[in-house]
């Protein structure tokens, strides 16, 4: 157990819908990262938040957005869902913006878009 | 942006033999190179990492080497065991891991009994 929690574990929805994935980082970790894992694209970095502020963006679609709240938990919002958005979404956390940080991954949320 | 290539995509070795997985990266600013192991249906877990100011690092049966000039790094697993069977991912970061990681496509390591 990495100490990073994600809910829900599984999510099944239809095309065009909107979903919210939730992540709670390890106690004391200020940085949260979101990754998408699919068979064709592999593990891709989406976005990072540090202490409530957006810090870096990766291959995140405009239909996706995220935020980090004052209690440091984060939510990833996916809207106008398409079949291709079906994937495993991981959240990771690390302690701070210092040199050489290990990122601890949560168990993931499996999203299926029908 | 950074691009990480990983080879091979599948590697089958006999139990007790060694396994080597190789990665190349494109961004010379990358300074942190972690390796993650992912078992089926589970989260990626860090097994070893190396920083750009180090050429080699060992942890029991696992070692990683880095060649900054050639922009490649490798994972070496010796005396492989059945529990080593998993997908292994290399990654690179220019922010020491404090920014998003760029991952390779993964290597499915199969340990044959």
PDB file of C-alpha atoms in Angstrom:
ATOM      1  CA  UNK A   1       0.000   0.000   0.000  1.00  0.00           C
ATOM      2  CA  UNK A   2       1.555   3.299  -1.177  1.00  0.00           C
ATOM      3  CA  UNK A   3      -0.631   5.510   1.021  1.00  0.00           C
ATOM      4  CA  UNK A   4      -2.218   7.129  -2.057  1.00  0.00           C
ATOM      5  CA  UNK A   5      -5.944   6.438  -2.333  1.00  0.00           C
ATOM      6  CA  UNK A   6      -8.175   6.735  -5.379  1.00  0.00           C
ATOM      7  CA  UNK A   7     -11.923   6.470  -5.784  1.00  0.00           C
ATOM      8  CA  UNK A   8     -13.826   4.946  -7.381  1.00  0.00           C
ATOM      9  CA  UNK A   9     -11.974   1.755  -8.288  1.00  0.00           C
ATOM     10  CA  UNK A  10     -14.104   1.160 -11.354  1.00  0.00           C
ATOM     11  CA  UNK A  11     -16.329   3.477 -13.354  1.00  0.00           C
ATOM     12  CA  UNK A  12     -18.563   2.550 -16.271  1.00  0.00           C
ATOM     13  CA  UNK A  13     -20.289   5.306 -18.190  1.00  0.00           C
ATOM     14  CA  UNK A  14     -21.564   6.241 -21.628  1.00  0.00           C
ATOM     15  CA  UNK A  15     -20.140   8.423 -24.366  1.00  0.00           C
ATOM     16  CA  UNK A  16     -20.839  12.124 -23.904  1.00  0.00           C
ATOM     17  CA  UNK A  17     -21.002  11.870 -20.128  1.00  0.00           C
ATOM     18  CA  UNK A  18     -18.854  13.565 -17.485  1.00  0.00           C
ATOM     19  CA  UNK A  19     -17.071  11.854 -14.582  1.00  0.00           C
ATOM     20  CA  UNK A  20     -14.918  12.896 -11.641  1.00  0.00           C
ATOM     21  CA  UNK A  21     -12.040  10.837 -10.319  1.00  0.00           C
ATOM     22  CA  UNK A  22     -10.724  11.497  -6.833  1.00  0.00           C
ATOM     23  CA  UNK A  23      -7.267  11.141  -5.337  1.00  0.00           C
ATOM     24  CA  UNK A  24      -5.942  11.580  -1.811  1.00  0.00           C
ATOM     25  CA  UNK A  25      -2.146  11.857  -1.646  1.00  0.00           C
ATOM     26  CA  UNK A  26       0.085  10.352   1.018  1.00  0.00           C
ATOM     27  CA  UNK A  27       0.052  12.247   4.281  1.00  0.00           C
ATOM     28  CA  UNK A  28       2.423  15.194   3.969  1.00  0.00           C
ATOM     29  CA  UNK A  29       2.770  15.034   0.173  1.00  0.00           C
ATOM     30  CA  UNK A  30       2.107  18.367  -1.516  1.00  0.00           C
ATOM     31  CA  UNK A  31       2.459  17.309  -5.145  1.00  0.00           C
ATOM     32  CA  UNK A  32      -0.146  15.316  -7.071  1.00  0.00           C
ATOM     33  CA  UNK A  33       0.251  13.924 -10.582  1.00  0.00           C
ATOM     34  CA  UNK A  34      -2.322  12.360 -12.882  1.00  0.00           C
ATOM     35  CA  UNK A  35      -1.416   9.688 -15.433  1.00  0.00           C
ATOM     36  CA  UNK A  36      -3.454   7.810 -18.021  1.00  0.00           C
ATOM     37  CA  UNK A  37      -2.584   4.212 -18.940  1.00  0.00           C
ATOM     38  CA  UNK A  38      -4.019   2.655 -22.084  1.00  0.00           C
ATOM     39  CA  UNK A  39      -2.899  -0.218 -24.290  1.00  0.00           C
ATOM     40  CA  UNK A  40      -2.097   1.963 -27.273  1.00  0.00           C
ATOM     41  CA  UNK A  41      -0.652   5.055 -25.548  1.00  0.00           C
ATOM     42  CA  UNK A  42       1.051   3.452 -22.573  1.00  0.00           C
ATOM     43  CA  UNK A  43       1.541   5.490 -19.384  1.00  0.00           C
ATOM     44  CA  UNK A  44       1.128   9.187 -20.113  1.00  0.00           C
ATOM     45  CA  UNK A  45       1.517  12.161 -17.818  1.00  0.00           C
ATOM     46  CA  UNK A  46      -1.563  14.399 -17.812  1.00  0.00           C
ATOM     47  CA  UNK A  47      -1.141  17.147 -15.238  1.00  0.00           C
ATOM     48  CA  UNK A  48       0.545  18.056 -11.949  1.00  0.00           C
ATOM     49  CA  UNK A  49      -0.563  20.154  -8.998  1.00  0.00           C
ATOM     50  CA  UNK A  50       1.613  21.404  -6.186  1.00  0.00           C
ATOM     51  CA  UNK A  51       0.052  22.763  -3.004  1.00  0.00           C
ATOM     52  CA  UNK A  52      -3.128  23.785  -4.805  1.00  0.00           C
ATOM     53  CA  UNK A  53      -1.532  25.307  -7.887  1.00  0.00           C
ATOM     54  CA  UNK A  54      -1.200  23.805 -11.348  1.00  0.00           C
ATOM     55  CA  UNK A  55       2.499  23.215 -11.974  1.00  0.00           C
ATOM     56  CA  UNK A  56       2.896  21.259 -15.198  1.00  0.00           C
ATOM     57  CA  UNK A  57       0.776  19.975 -18.047  1.00  0.00           C
ATOM     58  CA  UNK A  58       1.417  16.935 -20.162  1.00  0.00           C
ATOM     59  CA  UNK A  59      -0.776  15.340 -22.823  1.00  0.00           C
ATOM     60  CA  UNK A  60      -4.031  16.428 -21.267  1.00  0.00           C
ATOM     61  CA  UNK A  61      -7.013  16.971 -23.536  1.00  0.00           C
ATOM     62  CA  UNK A  62      -9.034  20.185 -23.316  1.00  0.00           C
ATOM     63  CA  UNK A  63     -12.049  18.077 -22.278  1.00  0.00           C
ATOM     64  CA  UNK A  64     -10.136  17.088 -19.138  1.00  0.00           C
ATOM     65  CA  UNK A  65      -9.437  19.319 -16.166  1.00  0.00           C
ATOM     66  CA  UNK A  66      -8.151  18.904 -12.652  1.00  0.00           C
ATOM     67  CA  UNK A  67      -7.841  20.747  -9.392  1.00  0.00           C
ATOM     68  CA  UNK A  68      -6.228  20.345  -5.999  1.00  0.00           C
ATOM     69  CA  UNK A  69      -8.124  21.420  -2.911  1.00  0.00           C
ATOM     70  CA  UNK A  70      -6.869  23.031   0.319  1.00  0.00           C
ATOM     71  CA  UNK A  71      -6.815  19.618   2.032  1.00  0.00           C
ATOM     72  CA  UNK A  72      -4.519  18.522  -0.859  1.00  0.00           C
ATOM     73  CA  UNK A  73      -6.840  15.955  -2.356  1.00  0.00           C
ATOM     74  CA  UNK A  74      -7.232  16.235  -6.107  1.00  0.00           C
ATOM     75  CA  UNK A  75      -9.979  15.603  -8.626  1.00  0.00           C
ATOM     76  CA  UNK A  76      -9.683  14.849 -12.334  1.00  0.00           C
ATOM     77  CA  UNK A  77     -12.746  15.815 -14.357  1.00  0.00           C
ATOM     78  CA  UNK A  78     -13.324  14.130 -17.711  1.00  0.00           C
ATOM     79  CA  UNK A  79     -16.128  15.488 -19.883  1.00  0.00           C
ATOM     80  CA  UNK A  80     -17.736  14.721 -23.259  1.00  0.00           C
ATOM     81  CA  UNK A  81     -16.347  11.235 -22.874  1.00  0.00           C
ATOM     82  CA  UNK A  82     -15.370   9.215 -25.926  1.00  0.00           C
ATOM     83  CA  UNK A  83     -14.720   5.498 -26.337  1.00  0.00           C
ATOM     84  CA  UNK A  84     -11.007   6.230 -26.555  1.00  0.00           C
ATOM     85  CA  UNK A  85     -11.005   7.689 -23.040  1.00  0.00           C
ATOM     86  CA  UNK A  86     -11.401   4.190 -21.637  1.00  0.00           C
ATOM     87  CA  UNK A  87      -8.225   3.637 -19.646  1.00  0.00           C
ATOM     88  CA  UNK A  88      -6.703   3.201 -16.216  1.00  0.00           C
ATOM     89  CA  UNK A  89      -6.176   6.568 -14.521  1.00  0.00           C
ATOM     90  CA  UNK A  90      -3.473   6.764 -11.879  1.00  0.00           C
ATOM     91  CA  UNK A  91      -2.779   9.441  -9.369  1.00  0.00           C
ATOM     92  CA  UNK A  92       0.692   9.729  -7.855  1.00  0.00           C
ATOM     93  CA  UNK A  93       2.068  11.935  -5.113  1.00  0.00           C
ATOM     94  CA  UNK A  94       5.453  13.115  -3.931  1.00  0.00           C
ATOM     95  CA  UNK A  95       6.541  15.080  -0.935  1.00  0.00           C
ATOM     96  CA  UNK A  96       7.738  18.366  -2.379  1.00  0.00           C
ATOM     97  CA  UNK A  97       9.469  20.065  -5.238  1.00  0.00           C
ATOM     98  CA  UNK A  98      12.979  19.062  -4.284  1.00  0.00           C
ATOM     99  CA  UNK A  99      15.664  17.408  -6.302  1.00  0.00           C
ATOM    100  CA  UNK A 100      14.931  13.767  -7.020  1.00  0.00           C
ATOM    101  CA  UNK A 101      11.470  12.874  -5.780  1.00  0.00           C
ATOM    102  CA  UNK A 102      10.009   9.393  -5.796  1.00  0.00           C
ATOM    103  CA  UNK A 103       6.442   9.391  -7.063  1.00  0.00           C
ATOM    104  CA  UNK A 104       4.112   7.003  -5.233  1.00  0.00           C
ATOM    105  CA  UNK A 105       1.239   5.676  -7.309  1.00  0.00           C
ATOM    106  CA  UNK A 106      -2.287   4.993  -6.159  1.00  0.00           C
ATOM    107  CA  UNK A 107      -4.242   1.835  -7.119  1.00  0.00           C
ATOM    108  CA  UNK A 108      -5.888   3.549 -10.099  1.00  0.00           C
ATOM    109  CA  UNK A 109      -9.426   4.065 -11.378  1.00  0.00           C
ATOM    110  CA  UNK A 110     -10.468   1.925 -14.323  1.00  0.00           C
ATOM    111  CA  UNK A 111     -12.763   3.938 -16.599  1.00  0.00           C
ATOM    112  CA  UNK A 112     -14.857   2.171 -19.192  1.00  0.00           C
ATOM    113  CA  UNK A 113     -16.768   4.298 -21.690  1.00  0.00           C
ATOM    114  CA  UNK A 114     -19.511   2.406 -23.551  1.00  0.00           C
TER     115      UNK A 114
ATOM    116  CA  UNK B   1       9.356  17.280 -25.297  1.00  0.00           C
ATOM    117  CA  UNK B   2      11.063  14.200 -23.944  1.00  0.00           C
ATOM    118  CA  UNK B   3      10.757  10.871 -25.758  1.00  0.00           C
ATOM    119  CA  UNK B   4      11.703   7.565 -24.133  1.00  0.00           C
ATOM    120  CA  UNK B   5      12.169   4.401 -26.177  1.00  0.00           C
ATOM    121  CA  UNK B   6      12.245   1.014 -24.427  1.00  0.00           C
ATOM    122  CA  UNK B   7      13.368  -2.396 -25.708  1.00  0.00           C
ATOM    123  CA  UNK B   8      12.476  -5.187 -25.885  1.00  0.00           C
ATOM    124  CA  UNK B   9       8.695  -5.132 -25.550  1.00  0.00           C
ATOM    125  CA  UNK B  10       8.721  -8.765 -24.365  1.00  0.00           C
ATOM    126  CA  UNK B  11      11.569 -10.670 -22.735  1.00  0.00           C
ATOM    127  CA  UNK B  12      11.442 -14.321 -21.774  1.00  0.00           C
ATOM    128  CA  UNK B  13      14.280 -15.759 -19.670  1.00  0.00           C
ATOM    129  CA  UNK B  14      14.898 -18.970 -17.750  1.00  0.00           C
ATOM    130  CA  UNK B  15      14.620 -18.777 -13.993  1.00  0.00           C
ATOM    131  CA  UNK B  16      18.052 -18.004 -12.573  1.00  0.00           C
ATOM    132  CA  UNK B  17      19.293 -16.241 -15.712  1.00  0.00           C
ATOM    133  CA  UNK B  18      19.818 -12.489 -16.079  1.00  0.00           C
ATOM    134  CA  UNK B  19      17.495 -10.021 -17.793  1.00  0.00           C
ATOM    135  CA  UNK B  20      18.458  -6.719 -19.363  1.00  0.00           C
ATOM    136  CA  UNK B  21      16.038  -3.981 -20.448  1.00  0.00           C
ATOM    137  CA  UNK B  22      17.279  -0.938 -22.343  1.00  0.00           C
ATOM    138  CA  UNK B  23      15.942   2.594 -22.707  1.00  0.00           C
ATOM    139  CA  UNK B  24      17.016   5.675 -24.615  1.00  0.00           C
ATOM    140  CA  UNK B  25      15.896   9.242 -24.021  1.00  0.00           C
ATOM    141  CA  UNK B  26      15.985  12.343 -26.185  1.00  0.00           C
ATOM    142  CA  UNK B  27      16.153  15.339 -23.827  1.00  0.00           C
ATOM    143  CA  UNK B  28      19.681  16.029 -22.619  1.00  0.00           C
ATOM    144  CA  UNK B  29      18.161  18.030 -19.720  1.00  0.00           C
ATOM    145  CA  UNK B  30      16.712  14.834 -18.189  1.00  0.00           C
ATOM    146  CA  UNK B  31      18.370  14.184 -14.850  1.00  0.00           C
ATOM    147  CA  UNK B  32      16.325  11.499 -13.107  1.00  0.00           C
ATOM    148  CA  UNK B  33      15.612   7.984 -14.382  1.00  0.00           C
ATOM    149  CA  UNK B  34      13.306   5.737 -12.336  1.00  0.00           C
ATOM    150  CA  UNK B  35      12.277   2.160 -13.116  1.00  0.00           C
ATOM    151  CA  UNK B  36       8.823   0.950 -12.164  1.00  0.00           C
ATOM    152  CA  UNK B  37       7.475  -2.589 -11.922  1.00  0.00           C
ATOM    153  CA  UNK B  38       3.794  -3.190 -12.573  1.00  0.00           C
ATOM    154  CA  UNK B  39       2.084  -6.488 -11.880  1.00  0.00           C
ATOM    155  CA  UNK B  40      -1.163  -7.300 -13.631  1.00  0.00           C
ATOM    156  CA  UNK B  41      -3.972  -5.055 -12.406  1.00  0.00           C
ATOM    157  CA  UNK B  42      -1.745  -3.304  -9.882  1.00  0.00           C
ATOM    158  CA  UNK B  43      -0.149   0.112  -9.524  1.00  0.00           C
ATOM    159  CA  UNK B  44       3.373   0.869 -10.798  1.00  0.00           C
ATOM    160  CA  UNK B  45       5.928   0.560  -8.003  1.00  0.00           C
ATOM    161  CA  UNK B  46       9.391   2.107  -8.003  1.00  0.00           C
ATOM    162  CA  UNK B  47      12.113  -0.553  -7.884  1.00  0.00           C
ATOM    163  CA  UNK B  48      15.220   1.553  -8.465  1.00  0.00           C
ATOM    164  CA  UNK B  49      16.169   4.997  -9.737  1.00  0.00           C
ATOM    165  CA  UNK B  50      19.315   6.766 -10.830  1.00  0.00           C
ATOM    166  CA  UNK B  51      20.317  10.391 -11.007  1.00  0.00           C
ATOM    167  CA  UNK B  52      22.293  11.960 -13.817  1.00  0.00           C
ATOM    168  CA  UNK B  53      25.390  12.470 -11.670  1.00  0.00           C
ATOM    169  CA  UNK B  54      25.731   8.698 -11.102  1.00  0.00           C
ATOM    170  CA  UNK B  55      26.763   6.053 -13.628  1.00  0.00           C
ATOM    171  CA  UNK B  56      25.557   2.931 -11.863  1.00  0.00           C
ATOM    172  CA  UNK B  57      23.426   1.957  -8.903  1.00  0.00           C
ATOM    173  CA  UNK B  58      22.797  -1.469  -7.355  1.00  0.00           C
ATOM    174  CA  UNK B  59      20.209  -2.840  -4.994  1.00  0.00           C
ATOM    175  CA  UNK B  60      20.615  -6.568  -4.328  1.00  0.00           C
ATOM    176  CA  UNK B  61      19.712  -8.367  -7.600  1.00  0.00           C
ATOM    177  CA  UNK B  62      18.799  -5.174  -9.455  1.00  0.00           C
ATOM    178  CA  UNK B  63      21.171  -2.674 -11.037  1.00  0.00           C
ATOM    179  CA  UNK B  64      20.760   0.314 -13.303  1.00  0.00           C
ATOM    180  CA  UNK B  65      23.409   1.887 -15.518  1.00  0.00           C
ATOM    181  CA  UNK B  66      23.308   5.297 -17.151  1.00  0.00           C
ATOM    182  CA  UNK B  67      25.299   6.585 -20.113  1.00  0.00           C
ATOM    183  CA  UNK B  68      24.597  10.312 -20.378  1.00  0.00           C
ATOM    184  CA  UNK B  69      26.686  10.771 -23.506  1.00  0.00           C
ATOM    185  CA  UNK B  70      24.732   8.153 -25.418  1.00  0.00           C
ATOM    186  CA  UNK B  71      21.468   9.049 -23.616  1.00  0.00           C
ATOM    187  CA  UNK B  72      20.668   5.510 -22.630  1.00  0.00           C
ATOM    188  CA  UNK B  73      20.079   3.626 -19.416  1.00  0.00           C
ATOM    189  CA  UNK B  74      19.527  -0.030 -18.664  1.00  0.00           C
ATOM    190  CA  UNK B  75      17.988  -2.247 -15.991  1.00  0.00           C
ATOM    191  CA  UNK B  76      19.778  -5.448 -15.064  1.00  0.00           C
ATOM    192  CA  UNK B  77      18.112  -8.174 -13.023  1.00  0.00           C
ATOM    193  CA  UNK B  78      20.306 -11.095 -11.984  1.00  0.00           C
ATOM    194  CA  UNK B  79      19.283 -14.547 -10.694  1.00  0.00           C
ATOM    195  CA  UNK B  80      15.724 -14.023 -11.890  1.00  0.00           C
ATOM    196  CA  UNK B  81      12.884 -15.532  -9.880  1.00  0.00           C
ATOM    197  CA  UNK B  82       9.227 -16.261 -10.756  1.00  0.00           C
ATOM    198  CA  UNK B  83       8.109 -13.191  -8.780  1.00  0.00           C
ATOM    199  CA  UNK B  84      10.129 -10.996 -11.153  1.00  0.00           C
ATOM    200  CA  UNK B  85       7.519 -11.673 -13.853  1.00  0.00           C
ATOM    201  CA  UNK B  86       5.799  -8.335 -14.506  1.00  0.00           C
ATOM    202  CA  UNK B  87       5.833  -5.317 -16.832  1.00  0.00           C
ATOM    203  CA  UNK B  88       8.783  -2.992 -16.285  1.00  0.00           C
ATOM    204  CA  UNK B  89       8.719   0.679 -17.265  1.00  0.00           C
ATOM    205  CA  UNK B  90      11.612   3.062 -17.579  1.00  0.00           C
ATOM    206  CA  UNK B  91      10.991   6.785 -17.250  1.00  0.00           C
ATOM    207  CA  UNK B  92      12.817  10.091 -17.477  1.00  0.00           C
ATOM    208  CA  UNK B  93      12.356  13.486 -15.897  1.00  0.00           C
ATOM    209  CA  UNK B  94      14.166  16.803 -16.270  1.00  0.00           C
ATOM    210  CA  UNK B  95      12.932  18.026 -12.916  1.00  0.00           C
ATOM    211  CA  UNK B  96      14.413  15.290 -10.765  1.00  0.00           C
ATOM    212  CA  UNK B  97      11.039  13.564 -10.634  1.00  0.00           C
ATOM    213  CA  UNK B  98       9.379  16.694  -9.301  1.00  0.00           C
ATOM    214  CA  UNK B  99       7.611  17.084 -12.629  1.00  0.00           C
ATOM    215  CA  UNK B 100       5.737  14.629 -14.801  1.00  0.00           C
ATOM    216  CA  UNK B 101       7.543  11.462 -15.782  1.00  0.00           C
ATOM    217  CA  UNK B 102       7.867  10.430 -19.430  1.00  0.00           C
ATOM    218  CA  UNK B 103       7.555   6.646 -19.604  1.00  0.00           C
ATOM    219  CA  UNK B 104       8.757   4.070 -22.078  1.00  0.00           C
ATOM    220  CA  UNK B 105       6.183   1.644 -23.516  1.00  0.00           C
ATOM    221  CA  UNK B 106       7.103  -1.123 -21.088  1.00  0.00           C
ATOM    222  CA  UNK B 107       8.751  -4.548 -21.199  1.00  0.00           C
ATOM    223  CA  UNK B 108       6.797  -7.665 -20.330  1.00  0.00           C
ATOM    224  CA  UNK B 109       9.303  -9.875 -18.495  1.00  0.00           C
ATOM    225  CA  UNK B 110       8.405 -13.556 -18.379  1.00  0.00           C
ATOM    226  CA  UNK B 111      10.392 -15.872 -16.138  1.00  0.00           C
ATOM    227  CA  UNK B 112      10.250 -19.463 -17.414  1.00  0.00           C
ATOM    228  CA  UNK B 113      10.497 -22.148 -14.692  1.00  0.00           C
TER     229      UNK B 113
END
